[in-house]
C-alpha positions as a Markdown table, in Angstrom:
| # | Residue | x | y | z |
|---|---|---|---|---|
| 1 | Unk | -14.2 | -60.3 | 17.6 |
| 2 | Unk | -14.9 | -63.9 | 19.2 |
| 3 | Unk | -16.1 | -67.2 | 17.8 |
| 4 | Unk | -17.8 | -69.8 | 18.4 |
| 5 | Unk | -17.3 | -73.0 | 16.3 |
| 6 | Unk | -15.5 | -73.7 | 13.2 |
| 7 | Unk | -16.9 | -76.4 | 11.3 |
| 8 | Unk | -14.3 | -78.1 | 8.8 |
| 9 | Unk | -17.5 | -80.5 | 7.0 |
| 10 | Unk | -20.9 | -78.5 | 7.3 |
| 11 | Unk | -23.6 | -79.7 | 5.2 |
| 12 | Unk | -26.4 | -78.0 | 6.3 |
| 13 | Unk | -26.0 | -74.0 | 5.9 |
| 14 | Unk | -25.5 | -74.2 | 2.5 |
| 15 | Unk | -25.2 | -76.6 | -0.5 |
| 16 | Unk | -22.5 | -79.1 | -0.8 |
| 17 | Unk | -19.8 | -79.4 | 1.9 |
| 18 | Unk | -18.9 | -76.3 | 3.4 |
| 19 | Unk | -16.2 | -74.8 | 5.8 |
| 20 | Unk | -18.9 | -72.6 | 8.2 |
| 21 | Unk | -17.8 | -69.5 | 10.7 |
| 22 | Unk | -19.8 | -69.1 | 13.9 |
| 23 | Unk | -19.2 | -65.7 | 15.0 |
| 24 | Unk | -20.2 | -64.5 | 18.5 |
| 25 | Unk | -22.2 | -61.4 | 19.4 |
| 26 | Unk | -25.5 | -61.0 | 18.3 |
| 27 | Unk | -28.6 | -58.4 | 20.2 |
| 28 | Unk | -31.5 | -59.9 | 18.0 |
| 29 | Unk | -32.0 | -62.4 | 20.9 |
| 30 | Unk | -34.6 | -64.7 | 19.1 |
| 31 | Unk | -36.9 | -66.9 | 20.8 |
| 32 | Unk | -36.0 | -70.5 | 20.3 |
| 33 | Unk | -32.4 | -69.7 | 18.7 |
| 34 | Unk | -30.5 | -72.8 | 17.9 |
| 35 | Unk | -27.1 | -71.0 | 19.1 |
| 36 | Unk | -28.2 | -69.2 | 21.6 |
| 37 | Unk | -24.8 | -69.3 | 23.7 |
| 38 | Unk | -23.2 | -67.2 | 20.4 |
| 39 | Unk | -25.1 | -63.9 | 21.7 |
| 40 | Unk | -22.5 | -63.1 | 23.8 |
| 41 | Unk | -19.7 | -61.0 | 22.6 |
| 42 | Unk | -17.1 | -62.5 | 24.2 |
| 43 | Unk | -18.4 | -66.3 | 24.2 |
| 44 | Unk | -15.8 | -68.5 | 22.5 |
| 45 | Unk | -12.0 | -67.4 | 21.5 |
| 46 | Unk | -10.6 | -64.5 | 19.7 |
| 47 | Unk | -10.5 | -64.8 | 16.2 |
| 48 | Unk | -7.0 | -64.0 | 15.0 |
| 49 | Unk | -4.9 | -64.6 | 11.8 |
| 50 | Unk | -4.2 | -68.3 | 12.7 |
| 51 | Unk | -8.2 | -68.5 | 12.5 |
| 52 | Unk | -8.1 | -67.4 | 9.2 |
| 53 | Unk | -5.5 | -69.9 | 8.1 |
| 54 | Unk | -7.5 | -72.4 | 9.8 |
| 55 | Unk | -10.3 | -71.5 | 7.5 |
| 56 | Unk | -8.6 | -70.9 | 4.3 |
| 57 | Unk | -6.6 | -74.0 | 4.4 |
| 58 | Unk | -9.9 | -76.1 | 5.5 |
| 59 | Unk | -11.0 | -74.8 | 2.5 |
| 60 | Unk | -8.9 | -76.2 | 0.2 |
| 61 | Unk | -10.0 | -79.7 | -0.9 |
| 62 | Unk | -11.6 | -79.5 | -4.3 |
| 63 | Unk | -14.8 | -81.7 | -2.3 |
| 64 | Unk | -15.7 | -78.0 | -0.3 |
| 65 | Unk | -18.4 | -76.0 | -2.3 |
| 66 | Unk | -17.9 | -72.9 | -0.2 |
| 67 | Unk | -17.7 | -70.8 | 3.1 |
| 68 | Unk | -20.7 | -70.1 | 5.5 |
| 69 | Unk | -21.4 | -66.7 | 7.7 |
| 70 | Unk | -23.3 | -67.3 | 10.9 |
| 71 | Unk | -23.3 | -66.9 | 14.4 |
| 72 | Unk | -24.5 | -65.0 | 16.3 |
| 73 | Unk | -24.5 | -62.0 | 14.2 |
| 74 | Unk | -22.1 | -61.3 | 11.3 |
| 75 | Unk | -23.6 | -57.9 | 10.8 |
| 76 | Unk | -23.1 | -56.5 | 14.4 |
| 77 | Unk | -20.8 | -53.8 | 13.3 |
| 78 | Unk | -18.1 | -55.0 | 15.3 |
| 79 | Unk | -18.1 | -58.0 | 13.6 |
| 80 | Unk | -18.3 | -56.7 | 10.0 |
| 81 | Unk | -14.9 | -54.7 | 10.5 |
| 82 | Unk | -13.3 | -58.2 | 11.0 |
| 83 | Unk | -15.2 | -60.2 | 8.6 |
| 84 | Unk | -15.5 | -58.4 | 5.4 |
| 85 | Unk | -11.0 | -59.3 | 5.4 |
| 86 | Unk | -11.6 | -62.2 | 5.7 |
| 87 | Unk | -14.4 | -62.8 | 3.2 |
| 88 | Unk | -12.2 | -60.4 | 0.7 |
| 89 | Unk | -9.6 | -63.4 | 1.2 |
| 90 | Unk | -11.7 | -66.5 | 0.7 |
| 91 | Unk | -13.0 | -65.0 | -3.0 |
| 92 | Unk | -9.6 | -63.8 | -4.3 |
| 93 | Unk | -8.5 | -67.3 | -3.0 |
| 94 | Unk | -11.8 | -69.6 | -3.8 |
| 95 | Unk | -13.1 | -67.1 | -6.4 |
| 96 | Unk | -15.4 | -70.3 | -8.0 |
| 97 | Unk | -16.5 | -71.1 | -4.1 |
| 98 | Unk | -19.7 | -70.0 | -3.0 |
| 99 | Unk | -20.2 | -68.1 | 0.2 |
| 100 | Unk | -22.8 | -68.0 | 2.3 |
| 101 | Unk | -23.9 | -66.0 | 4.9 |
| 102 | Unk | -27.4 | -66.0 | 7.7 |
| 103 | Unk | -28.0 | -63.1 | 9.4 |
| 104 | Unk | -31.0 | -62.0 | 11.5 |
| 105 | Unk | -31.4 | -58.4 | 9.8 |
| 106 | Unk | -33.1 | -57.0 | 6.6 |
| 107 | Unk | -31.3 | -57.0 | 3.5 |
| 108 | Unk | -33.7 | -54.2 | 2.4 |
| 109 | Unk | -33.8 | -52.6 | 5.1 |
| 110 | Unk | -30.7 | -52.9 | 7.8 |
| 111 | Unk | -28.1 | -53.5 | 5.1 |
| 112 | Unk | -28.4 | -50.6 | 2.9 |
| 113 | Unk | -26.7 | -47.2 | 3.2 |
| 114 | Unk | -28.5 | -45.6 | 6.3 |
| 115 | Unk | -29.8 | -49.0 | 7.6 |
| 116 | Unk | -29.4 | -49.7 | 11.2 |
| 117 | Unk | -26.3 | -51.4 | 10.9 |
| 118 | Unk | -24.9 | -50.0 | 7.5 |
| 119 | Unk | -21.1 | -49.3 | 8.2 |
| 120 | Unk | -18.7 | -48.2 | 6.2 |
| 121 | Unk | -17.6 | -51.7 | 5.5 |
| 122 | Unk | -21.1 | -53.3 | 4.6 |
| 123 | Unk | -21.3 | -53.2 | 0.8 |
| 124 | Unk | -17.6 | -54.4 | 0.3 |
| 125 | Unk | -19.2 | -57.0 | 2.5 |
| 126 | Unk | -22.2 | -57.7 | 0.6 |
| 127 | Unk | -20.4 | -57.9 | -2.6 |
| 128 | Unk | -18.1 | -61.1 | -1.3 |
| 129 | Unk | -21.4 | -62.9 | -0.3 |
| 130 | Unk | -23.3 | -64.8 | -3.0 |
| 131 | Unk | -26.1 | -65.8 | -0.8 |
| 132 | Unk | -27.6 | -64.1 | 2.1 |
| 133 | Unk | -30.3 | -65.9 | 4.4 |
| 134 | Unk | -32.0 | -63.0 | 6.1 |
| 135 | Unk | -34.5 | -62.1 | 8.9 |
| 136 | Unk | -34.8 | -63.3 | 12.4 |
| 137 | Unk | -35.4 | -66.4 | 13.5 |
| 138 | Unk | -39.3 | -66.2 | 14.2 |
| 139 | Unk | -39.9 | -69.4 | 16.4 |
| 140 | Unk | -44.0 | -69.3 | 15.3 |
| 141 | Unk | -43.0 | -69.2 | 11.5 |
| 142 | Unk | -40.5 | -72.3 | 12.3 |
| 143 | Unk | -40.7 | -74.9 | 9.1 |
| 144 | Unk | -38.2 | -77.7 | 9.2 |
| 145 | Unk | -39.5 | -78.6 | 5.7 |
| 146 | Unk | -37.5 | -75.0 | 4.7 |
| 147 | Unk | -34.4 | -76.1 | 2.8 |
| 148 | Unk | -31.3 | -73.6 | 4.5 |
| 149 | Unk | -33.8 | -71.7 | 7.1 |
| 150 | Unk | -35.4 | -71.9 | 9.9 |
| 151 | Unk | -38.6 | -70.0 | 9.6 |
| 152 | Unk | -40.8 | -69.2 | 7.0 |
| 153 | Unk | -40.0 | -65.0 | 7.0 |
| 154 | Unk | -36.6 | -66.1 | 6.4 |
| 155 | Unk | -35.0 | -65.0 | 3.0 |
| 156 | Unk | -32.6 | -66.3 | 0.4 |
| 157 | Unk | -30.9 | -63.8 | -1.4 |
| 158 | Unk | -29.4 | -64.8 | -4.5 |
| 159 | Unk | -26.7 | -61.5 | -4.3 |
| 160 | Unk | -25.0 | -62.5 | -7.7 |
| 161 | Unk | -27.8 | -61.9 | -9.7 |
| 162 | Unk | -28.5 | -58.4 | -8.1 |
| 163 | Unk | -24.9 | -57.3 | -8.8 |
């Protein structure tokens, strides 16, 4: 898996300050994507285990709330193989930090067991992530007066409470 971006002080995908992931791949393709660059597999620079000790020790500072998930696509099943150890790791490390995570597909729908891209790593996924933003990006639903998304079909998920 590639990424794009690691940002160390993100304050907008998420409450508080936030250490955010931008993986690369994604084949929803949405009109008027902000990252649109990020839909190519191999844009960016392999994520390896230095990334993730980038990440975890960003992390650290009692001022960062949590971790964001986005991209791209963090649920292309390529990238969920890669992701959900890494997400394991931030909760048994962070376990009172929130995690976030955007992605362009259903929760209802593509996420659950026989969804488009359901693997066998998606609910150990889902259960590391306290909020999902879901849905693609609709450019004619676009609302900058939505707090965390981008258009109006968008989602939050508040995963804790569902567990």
């Amino acid at each position: 898996m590639n990424y794009g971006n690691i940002k160390k002080y993100d304050i907008a995908d998420g409450p508080g300050v936030r250490v955010s992931l931008f993986v690369s791949g994604c084949t929803h393709h949405c009109k008027g994507c902000f990252n649109s660059e990020t839909w190519d597999f191999n844009y960016g620079q392999p994520y390896t285990s230095e990334t993730e000790k980038e990440i975890l020790k960003a992390m650290e500072p009692g001022y960062i709330s949590g971790f964001t998930l986005l991209g791209g696509e963090p649920f292309e099943p390529e990238n969920q193989k890669v992701l959900v150890g890494l997400l394991k790791n931030i909760r048994a490390k962070f376990p009172n930090k929130s995690i976030w995570c955007y992605t362009g597909y259903t929760y209802d729908v593509d996420l659950i067991k026989d969804g488009k891209v359901h693997i066998d790593v998606t609910d150990e996924m889902l259960s590391y992530i306290d909020t999902l933003v879901d849905g693609e990006f609709v450019e004619d639903k676009k609302d900058l007066l939505l707090q965390f998304r981008g258009s109006s079909n968008q989602r939050l998920i508040d995963l804790k409470k569902m567990r």
